[in-house]
XYZ file of C-alpha atoms in Angstrom:
551
model
C 26.618 -34.068 -57.000
C 26.272 -35.182 -53.365
C 26.062 -33.161 -50.210
C 26.392 -34.571 -46.723
C 22.595 -34.595 -46.395
C 21.184 -35.055 -49.859
C 22.093 -34.930 -53.525
C 21.875 -32.121 -56.091
C 21.748 -32.928 -59.799
C 20.697 -31.525 -63.147
C 18.679 -33.500 -65.655
C 16.304 -33.112 -68.546
C 13.518 -34.978 -70.272
C 15.412 -35.746 -73.492
C 15.322 -39.339 -74.712
C 18.016 -41.476 -76.327
C 17.823 -43.629 -79.484
C 16.234 -46.378 -77.433
C 13.422 -44.068 -76.311
C 14.542 -43.928 -72.709
C 15.013 -40.637 -70.823
C 18.617 -39.551 -70.700
C 18.182 -37.731 -67.395
C 21.582 -36.642 -66.079
C 23.383 -38.200 -69.119
C 22.069 -35.729 -71.690
C 25.059 -34.091 -73.491
C 23.097 -30.828 -73.857
C 23.223 -30.245 -70.129
C 26.757 -28.893 -70.494
C 28.256 -26.452 -72.898
C 31.396 -27.127 -74.963
C 33.669 -25.834 -72.188
C 32.103 -28.172 -69.655
C 30.056 -25.576 -67.800
C 26.379 -26.073 -67.150
C 23.958 -24.946 -69.841
C 21.831 -22.056 -68.526
C 18.826 -23.024 -70.642
C 18.745 -26.817 -70.860
C 17.486 -29.057 -68.070
C 16.249 -28.487 -64.518
C 18.000 -28.728 -61.193
C 16.784 -31.202 -58.596
C 17.574 -32.541 -55.161
C 17.049 -35.926 -53.508
C 17.073 -36.633 -49.780
C 16.769 -39.877 -47.855
C 14.122 -39.568 -45.153
C 13.597 -41.404 -41.855
C 11.539 -44.554 -42.298
C 7.883 -44.770 -41.346
C 7.650 -47.298 -38.476
C 4.216 -48.378 -39.716
C 5.319 -48.824 -43.353
C 8.631 -50.590 -43.993
C 10.773 -49.404 -46.864
C 12.814 -46.415 -47.939
C 11.372 -42.935 -48.194
C 12.943 -40.301 -50.407
C 12.112 -36.664 -50.997
C 12.715 -35.384 -54.552
C 12.017 -32.133 -56.320
C 13.095 -31.564 -59.957
C 11.542 -28.181 -60.680
C 14.381 -25.659 -60.137
C 15.804 -23.487 -62.893
C 18.820 -22.497 -60.780
C 21.164 -24.698 -58.792
C 21.103 -22.299 -55.854
C 17.308 -22.567 -55.565
C 17.543 -26.347 -55.269
C 20.373 -26.068 -52.756
C 18.381 -23.599 -50.646
C 15.352 -25.844 -50.435
C 17.475 -28.841 -49.579
C 19.003 -26.803 -46.795
C 15.513 -25.998 -45.470
C 14.632 -29.701 -45.584
C 17.740 -30.566 -43.594
C 16.984 -27.849 -41.044
C 13.512 -29.296 -40.519
C 14.830 -32.852 -40.143
C 17.401 -31.620 -37.623
C 14.566 -30.657 -35.281
C 14.143 -34.364 -34.500
C 17.467 -34.220 -32.626
C 17.988 -37.948 -32.983
C 14.430 -38.931 -32.040
C 13.430 -41.483 -34.708
C 9.728 -41.162 -34.014
C 9.819 -37.385 -34.324
C 12.029 -37.657 -37.395
C 9.457 -39.913 -39.039
C 6.703 -37.377 -38.274
C 8.726 -34.542 -39.817
C 9.399 -36.727 -42.881
C 5.658 -37.329 -43.256
C 5.121 -33.578 -43.103
C 7.694 -32.974 -45.853
C 6.277 -35.612 -48.179
C 2.817 -34.027 -47.903
C 3.980 -30.655 -49.265
C 2.953 -30.125 -52.936
C 5.883 -29.427 -55.240
C 4.608 -25.993 -56.134
C 4.346 -24.978 -52.461
C 7.154 -23.840 -50.151
C 8.436 -26.020 -47.358
C 6.974 -25.395 -43.883
C 8.645 -22.660 -41.897
C 11.261 -24.201 -39.650
C 10.422 -21.933 -36.695
C 6.698 -22.692 -36.947
C 7.358 -26.434 -36.829
C 9.794 -25.922 -33.955
C 7.102 -24.083 -31.977
C 4.663 -26.934 -32.570
C 7.208 -29.426 -31.302
C 7.948 -27.358 -28.199
C 4.216 -27.137 -27.520
C 3.948 -30.921 -27.661
C 2.003 -30.909 -30.927
C 2.728 -33.266 -33.805
C 4.786 -31.439 -36.468
C 2.397 -32.408 -39.238
C -0.686 -31.129 -37.399
C -1.845 -27.552 -37.753
C -3.657 -26.261 -34.674
C -6.840 -24.445 -35.597
C -7.700 -21.240 -33.791
C -10.858 -22.875 -32.480
C -8.956 -25.830 -31.023
C -6.320 -23.599 -29.505
C -8.894 -21.293 -27.857
C -10.826 -24.275 -26.495
C -7.676 -25.835 -25.030
C -6.469 -22.468 -23.720
C -9.728 -21.766 -21.905
C -9.704 -25.229 -20.302
C -6.368 -24.478 -18.633
C -7.270 -21.025 -17.318
C -7.808 -20.555 -13.582
C -10.153 -17.589 -13.408
C -13.029 -16.287 -11.364
C -16.319 -17.848 -12.378
C -17.814 -14.778 -14.047
C -14.584 -13.937 -15.881
C -14.386 -17.514 -17.163
C -18.008 -17.307 -18.261
C -17.313 -14.061 -20.122
C -14.294 -15.553 -21.930
C -16.301 -18.658 -22.818
C -19.109 -16.549 -24.286
C -16.711 -14.569 -26.462
C -15.041 -17.743 -27.710
C -18.253 -19.715 -28.270
C -20.401 -16.970 -29.789
C -17.907 -14.963 -31.828
C -14.318 -16.192 -32.084
C -14.892 -19.826 -33.014
C -17.730 -19.160 -35.517
C -15.627 -16.590 -37.396
C -12.023 -17.697 -36.823
C -12.159 -21.263 -35.562
C -11.251 -22.933 -38.871
C -8.089 -20.865 -39.451
C -4.766 -22.364 -38.285
C -3.652 -20.282 -35.318
C -0.210 -19.698 -36.825
C -1.840 -18.309 -39.971
C -4.236 -15.943 -38.227
C -3.858 -12.408 -39.547
C -5.326 -8.973 -38.895
C -7.406 -9.298 -42.080
C -9.223 -12.294 -40.592
C -10.093 -10.293 -37.485
C -11.274 -7.334 -39.537
C -13.593 -9.639 -41.471
C -14.979 -10.971 -38.167
C -15.669 -7.465 -36.871
C -17.368 -6.482 -40.131
C -19.598 -9.559 -39.969
C -20.548 -8.864 -36.338
C -21.351 -5.226 -37.121
C -23.431 -6.260 -40.151
C -25.421 -8.650 -37.976
C -26.039 -5.952 -35.374
C -27.184 -3.531 -38.070
C -29.567 -6.149 -39.455
C -31.091 -6.738 -36.025
C -31.560 -3.024 -35.415
C -33.214 -2.575 -38.822
C -35.519 -5.516 -38.150
C -36.537 -4.018 -34.809
C -37.738 -0.901 -36.641
C -39.653 -2.847 -39.287
C -43.328 -2.181 -39.929
C -43.853 -5.931 -40.236
C -44.700 -7.407 -36.797
C -43.349 -10.801 -37.851
C -39.988 -9.270 -38.689
C -39.904 -7.470 -35.343
C -40.862 -10.674 -33.574
C -38.045 -12.556 -35.297
C -35.430 -10.447 -33.492
C -37.207 -10.058 -30.170
C -34.705 -10.791 -27.413
C -31.856 -11.278 -29.892
C -28.792 -9.517 -28.450
C -26.705 -7.103 -30.459
C -22.960 -6.600 -30.180
C -21.936 -3.017 -29.561
C -18.519 -1.334 -29.593
C -17.849 -2.023 -25.915
C -18.480 -5.754 -26.386
C -16.234 -5.801 -29.465
C -13.438 -4.385 -27.339
C -13.964 -7.127 -24.759
C -13.961 -9.816 -27.469
C -10.689 -8.448 -28.798
C -9.255 -8.397 -25.267
C -10.102 -12.078 -24.823
C -8.442 -13.018 -28.122
C -5.433 -10.802 -27.425
C -4.854 -12.514 -24.072
C -5.170 -15.977 -25.611
C -2.746 -15.157 -28.426
C -0.306 -13.525 -26.016
C -0.210 -16.856 -24.197
C 0.312 -18.602 -27.547
C 3.442 -16.460 -27.923
C 4.838 -16.408 -24.388
C 3.684 -19.686 -22.900
C 3.002 -22.138 -25.702
C 5.399 -20.541 -28.224
C 3.111 -21.413 -31.105
C 3.193 -18.033 -32.840
C 5.347 -14.919 -32.931
C 2.770 -12.319 -34.025
C -0.437 -11.334 -32.254
C -2.907 -9.900 -34.790
C -5.382 -8.934 -32.062
C -2.869 -6.372 -30.773
C -3.019 -4.624 -34.150
C -6.787 -4.699 -34.696
C -8.337 -1.229 -34.720
C -11.884 -0.901 -33.426
C -14.345 1.959 -33.125
C -14.036 3.540 -29.681
C -16.038 1.761 -27.008
C -16.850 4.870 -25.018
C -18.409 4.596 -21.590
C -21.900 6.121 -21.539
C -21.886 9.509 -19.857
C -24.048 9.947 -16.791
C -26.829 12.494 -17.164
C -29.001 14.227 -14.560
C -32.785 13.955 -14.518
C -33.251 17.703 -14.879
C -36.738 19.154 -15.258
C -36.462 19.345 -19.081
C -35.168 15.766 -19.190
C -38.081 14.558 -17.057
C -40.556 16.421 -19.256
C -39.097 14.842 -22.390
C -39.198 11.400 -20.789
C -42.826 11.802 -19.807
C -43.667 12.816 -23.378
C -41.619 10.218 -25.270
C -40.445 7.580 -22.807
C -36.849 8.148 -23.971
C -33.950 8.339 -21.533
C -31.171 10.830 -22.303
C -28.503 8.222 -21.430
C -28.299 4.613 -20.244
C -26.729 6.046 -17.074
C -29.034 8.483 -15.273
C -28.617 10.343 -11.993
C -31.329 11.794 -9.792
C -31.160 15.317 -8.483
C -30.770 15.428 -4.694
C -34.440 16.369 -4.361
C -35.446 13.293 -6.356
C -33.141 11.115 -4.253
C -34.744 12.500 -1.099
C -38.222 11.763 -2.445
C -37.174 8.204 -3.150
C -35.768 7.575 0.338
C -38.880 9.097 1.928
C -41.064 6.827 -0.190
C -38.876 3.776 0.505
C -39.003 4.370 4.257
C -42.765 4.045 4.127
C -43.210 1.443 1.378
C -40.075 -0.739 1.578
C -38.713 -0.449 5.133
C -36.922 -3.800 4.835
C -34.496 -2.370 2.287
C -34.477 1.366 2.973
C -31.173 1.118 4.881
C -29.589 -0.707 1.938
C -30.842 1.975 -0.449
C -29.592 4.730 1.876
C -26.120 3.218 2.182
C -25.850 2.723 -1.585
C -27.095 6.222 -2.371
C -24.660 7.842 0.060
C -21.534 5.685 -0.229
C -21.894 3.992 -3.614
C -21.033 0.311 -3.052
C -21.770 -2.031 -5.954
C -24.911 -4.141 -5.739
C -23.021 -7.369 -5.012
C -20.859 -5.601 -2.436
C -23.749 -4.228 -0.404
C -25.883 -7.376 -0.661
C -22.887 -9.503 0.330
C -21.566 -7.183 3.072
C -20.480 -9.310 6.075
C -21.483 -7.995 9.473
C -17.886 -8.424 10.596
C -16.839 -5.792 8.040
C -19.111 -3.071 9.420
C -18.243 -0.901 12.447
C -20.923 1.697 13.133
C -19.132 3.185 16.137
C -16.029 3.814 14.034
C -18.240 4.740 11.050
C -16.309 2.414 8.776
C -17.267 -0.241 6.230
C -14.697 -2.659 4.780
C -15.487 -4.041 1.340
C -13.666 -7.190 0.291
C -16.326 -9.649 -0.891
C -19.422 -9.573 -3.066
C -22.352 -11.782 -3.999
C -22.270 -12.130 -7.785
C -24.758 -13.676 -10.188
C -24.002 -16.339 -12.804
C -27.243 -16.823 -14.696
C -29.412 -16.775 -11.571
C -26.985 -18.703 -9.378
C -25.300 -16.613 -6.709
C -21.565 -16.792 -6.083
C -19.782 -15.252 -3.115
C -16.352 -14.156 -4.211
C -13.638 -11.627 -3.552
C -14.127 -8.212 -5.141
C -12.959 -8.027 -8.717
C -9.820 -5.922 -8.272
C -7.270 -4.830 -5.715
C -8.742 -1.329 -5.807
C -12.162 -2.805 -4.994
C -10.823 -4.181 -1.682
C -11.180 -0.987 0.308
C -12.299 0.800 3.468
C -15.272 3.154 3.094
C -15.984 5.809 5.725
C -19.646 6.188 6.601
C -21.709 9.346 6.929
C -24.057 9.845 9.869
C -27.172 9.480 7.721
C -26.132 5.967 6.684
C -25.132 5.095 10.262
C -28.530 6.208 11.540
C -30.352 4.195 8.876
C -28.260 1.123 9.682
C -28.922 1.402 13.435
C -32.658 1.530 12.808
C -32.350 -1.422 10.433
C -30.460 -3.492 13.034
C -33.209 -2.807 15.556
C -35.756 -4.001 13.003
C -33.671 -7.079 12.190
C -33.429 -7.934 15.887
C -37.232 -8.088 16.003
C -37.236 -10.482 13.025
C -34.657 -12.681 14.709
C -36.583 -12.747 17.983
C -39.762 -13.733 16.170
C -37.988 -16.509 14.224
C -36.378 -18.037 17.303
C -34.155 -21.057 16.643
C -35.199 -21.123 12.967
C -33.266 -17.923 12.253
C -30.382 -18.710 9.837
C -27.005 -17.220 10.774
C -25.736 -15.919 7.416
C -23.243 -13.467 8.858
C -24.521 -10.832 6.420
C -25.688 -7.333 7.251
C -28.682 -7.279 4.925
C -31.073 -10.216 5.072
C -34.728 -10.828 4.375
C -37.270 -10.854 7.227
C -36.871 -14.649 7.468
C -33.079 -14.301 7.760
C -32.194 -15.564 4.303
C -29.776 -13.565 2.110
C -31.122 -11.227 -0.515
C -30.654 -12.313 -4.101
C -29.043 -9.400 -5.998
C -31.567 -9.642 -8.831
C -34.474 -9.513 -6.391
C -33.043 -6.335 -4.864
C -32.863 -4.747 -8.325
C -36.419 -5.827 -9.164
C -37.819 -4.387 -5.923
C -35.897 -1.182 -6.461
C -37.198 -0.642 -9.989
C -40.786 -1.340 -8.935
C -40.423 1.041 -5.997
C -39.102 3.807 -8.279
C -42.094 3.387 -10.579
C -44.537 3.457 -7.665
C -42.879 6.615 -6.354
C -43.501 8.341 -9.684
C -39.818 9.146 -10.143
C -37.897 9.102 -13.425
C -36.294 5.670 -13.865
C -32.754 4.773 -12.923
C -31.112 1.383 -12.480
C -30.002 0.144 -9.073
C -26.403 0.556 -10.257
C -27.163 4.222 -10.941
C -27.465 4.777 -7.181
C -23.712 4.338 -7.214
C -23.437 7.058 -9.852
C -25.682 9.277 -7.742
C -23.394 8.809 -4.738
C -20.313 9.726 -6.761
C -22.011 12.769 -8.248
C -23.151 14.076 -4.873
C -19.702 13.521 -3.374
C -18.079 15.509 -6.153
C -20.606 18.296 -5.958
C -20.077 18.418 -2.190
C -16.372 19.115 -2.683
C -14.678 15.710 -2.827
C -11.938 15.427 -5.422
C -11.852 12.644 -8.026
C -9.140 10.737 -6.150
C -11.314 10.569 -3.032
C -14.284 9.381 -5.080
C -12.145 6.788 -6.880
C -11.063 5.297 -3.544
C -14.588 5.226 -2.102
C -16.057 3.612 -5.218
C -13.144 1.199 -5.701
C -12.347 2.213 -9.276
C -9.087 0.754 -10.576
C -8.039 4.088 -12.101
C -8.953 7.726 -11.743
C -9.606 7.950 -15.495
C -12.700 5.764 -15.051
C -14.005 8.111 -12.379
C -13.333 11.238 -14.423
C -14.696 9.852 -17.694
C -17.919 8.751 -16.034
C -18.748 11.737 -13.852
C -17.136 14.908 -15.205
C -20.064 15.891 -17.427
C -22.775 15.076 -14.894
C -21.155 17.271 -12.260
C -21.550 20.261 -14.551
C -25.207 19.421 -15.058
C -25.793 19.059 -11.345
C -24.049 22.305 -10.528
C -26.434 24.126 -12.845
C -29.308 22.671 -10.793
C -28.041 23.671 -7.346
C -25.108 25.155 -5.459
C -22.352 22.944 -4.110
C -22.967 21.622 -0.611
C -20.426 21.109 2.158
C -21.073 17.379 2.622
C -22.381 14.658 0.322
C -25.119 13.572 2.729
C -26.438 17.122 2.964
C -27.411 17.020 -0.714
C -30.310 14.663 -0.054
C -33.252 16.502 1.579
C -35.644 14.339 3.586
C -39.156 14.821 4.950
C -38.272 13.114 8.255
C -34.847 13.307 9.952
C -32.617 10.242 10.056
C -31.393 11.419 13.453
C -31.058 14.810 15.074
C -33.471 16.794 17.196
C -34.410 19.995 15.468
C -35.881 21.537 12.358
C -39.263 20.863 10.765
C -40.682 20.958 7.288
C -43.045 23.724 6.278
C -46.692 22.796 6.254
C -47.751 21.074 3.099
C -44.372 19.903 1.850
C -40.597 19.797 1.821
C -38.309 22.829 1.761
C -35.427 22.223 -0.657
C -34.117 25.713 -1.385
C -30.404 26.242 -0.846
C -28.693 23.205 0.639
C -25.599 23.641 2.798
C -24.541 25.879 5.626
C -23.240 25.550 9.177
C -23.325 22.195 10.897
C -26.311 21.090 12.945
C -25.620 21.851 16.592
C -28.557 20.079 18.161
C -28.119 18.291 21.492
C -27.686 14.850 19.963
C -24.660 16.027 17.997
C -25.983 14.441 14.825
C -24.685 17.168 12.569
C -21.429 16.770 10.712
C -18.947 19.495 9.881
C -20.123 21.159 6.761
C -23.489 19.465 7.180
C -27.020 20.706 6.624
C -27.940 24.180 7.649
C -30.808 26.571 7.049
C -32.925 26.164 3.930
C -34.082 29.401 2.399
C -37.546 30.226 3.625
C -37.734 26.973 5.597
C -36.156 26.781 9.068
C -36.132 29.532 11.681
C -33.563 30.022 14.443
C -33.553 27.043 16.769
C -34.520 24.704 13.920
C -38.331 25.209 14.020
C -39.880 25.859 10.620
C -42.839 28.067 10.043
C -45.984 26.040 9.604
C -45.295 23.394 12.251
C -43.203 20.275 12.643
C -43.506 16.698 11.512
C -43.902 13.843 14.000
C -40.227 13.914 14.924
C -39.977 17.682 14.859
C -37.259 17.817 12.206
C -36.808 19.508 8.884
C -35.928 17.696 5.660
C -32.574 19.453 5.680
C -31.673 18.316 9.186
C -32.663 14.833 8.103
C -29.763 14.752 5.638
C -27.162 15.288 8.352
């Protein structure tokens, strides 16, 4: 029984008197009325295939295993649909034929749409693309920022290829991803257990070995989801993205916490930090800036700007002088110095929201003016050897600061000052917290910090604001929350003998003759400053109080 593209027949294994198989000639294949016997024989199909150019001769595809005629006809139809993908291309037709001949008889024919996607992607029909090969090829074609590319490469190299690389990309399922996550979590648990072991050799075996937490798992999934989305939309290799359906434990951002007196006491007793993200009280921030002014004058302006306005480390270290206008009290942030390993990279900020104007407070302006005067002395001493980097913050020899070196100096300075530890990045959290406590709304803070969405700002700082408000009353301006022993600029107010007056912060603006006060700026500290700005117990060398210093 022929079709236009193949032949259907029914045959059996019975043998005739001569011992030969009867095949299609067996009389039992039909009943007395001429209809096909429902129990005797098997249905089969036969299809001529395109020749192999490397092996002369005919090639035929046969399958004789069907109990029902319709089953044989259906598979023959699938074979013809696959061969039609060649669209008259003899070379492609030969490749599809090779694919069909390789299918075991007890296995279904390849899905026509899957093979079509391979062909459209320029892949041989008979070749299955492994997930590892696809991810490697996908990454090689991506045009990304250096650090983003490095992050993707780490996810692919360290997690995705080891766990999923051997699986054909068109056969990747949610179950495979769940098994990967379980294996990663088991490894992390094993490392954490080993770190707590009583055996020093066991502890040593995992020293420096990184773990993979929930936040990193979310980033790994995001990398895979993007790659598989491209496999659907661009390469048309698959139609289903299992990464979009993978459920993970929530990767919550750590909540910022304030170094309250009880928290400091607990840290001194145990060495434990309440949260990875810690914020100083304004008094602690003031102590730090006072200490930095004396012990790290080269960087005190950078610390002041970061603590008041909250730029990222790379943004402040890489701030071009052309983007800073002290007279207009405005800083434009559009570039940053980033770190890849220990190599520095100057690049645009990481998001559109990060490209932003930042208004400056008078405390930061005063610190920057004093820094520029200091830098001018360095430049004069260096003469023609002074390198023109175009950056605001440079080392005394004119070279740029390495971001990691800034962090190292900061952490050492904090320890020397006897303050509870925070990271350099936590200065940014301090700035946001003080702005909110001073009356700024979350939208204002989001724009100053360059967050891509207000949810990030709220999730990070909502809880710490409550903590801070239990420590002190809200102030009228963010800068006024940081009491100082010596004024940044401004003529009046002195500290009481023997120390700093913190008390209540806030009040009417400073009205001294230099006009250094800002609306809603520092006022009178309880028990500290008398009328006219002179505190009982004398004045410091500049004749200013710590509160006036924060103006």
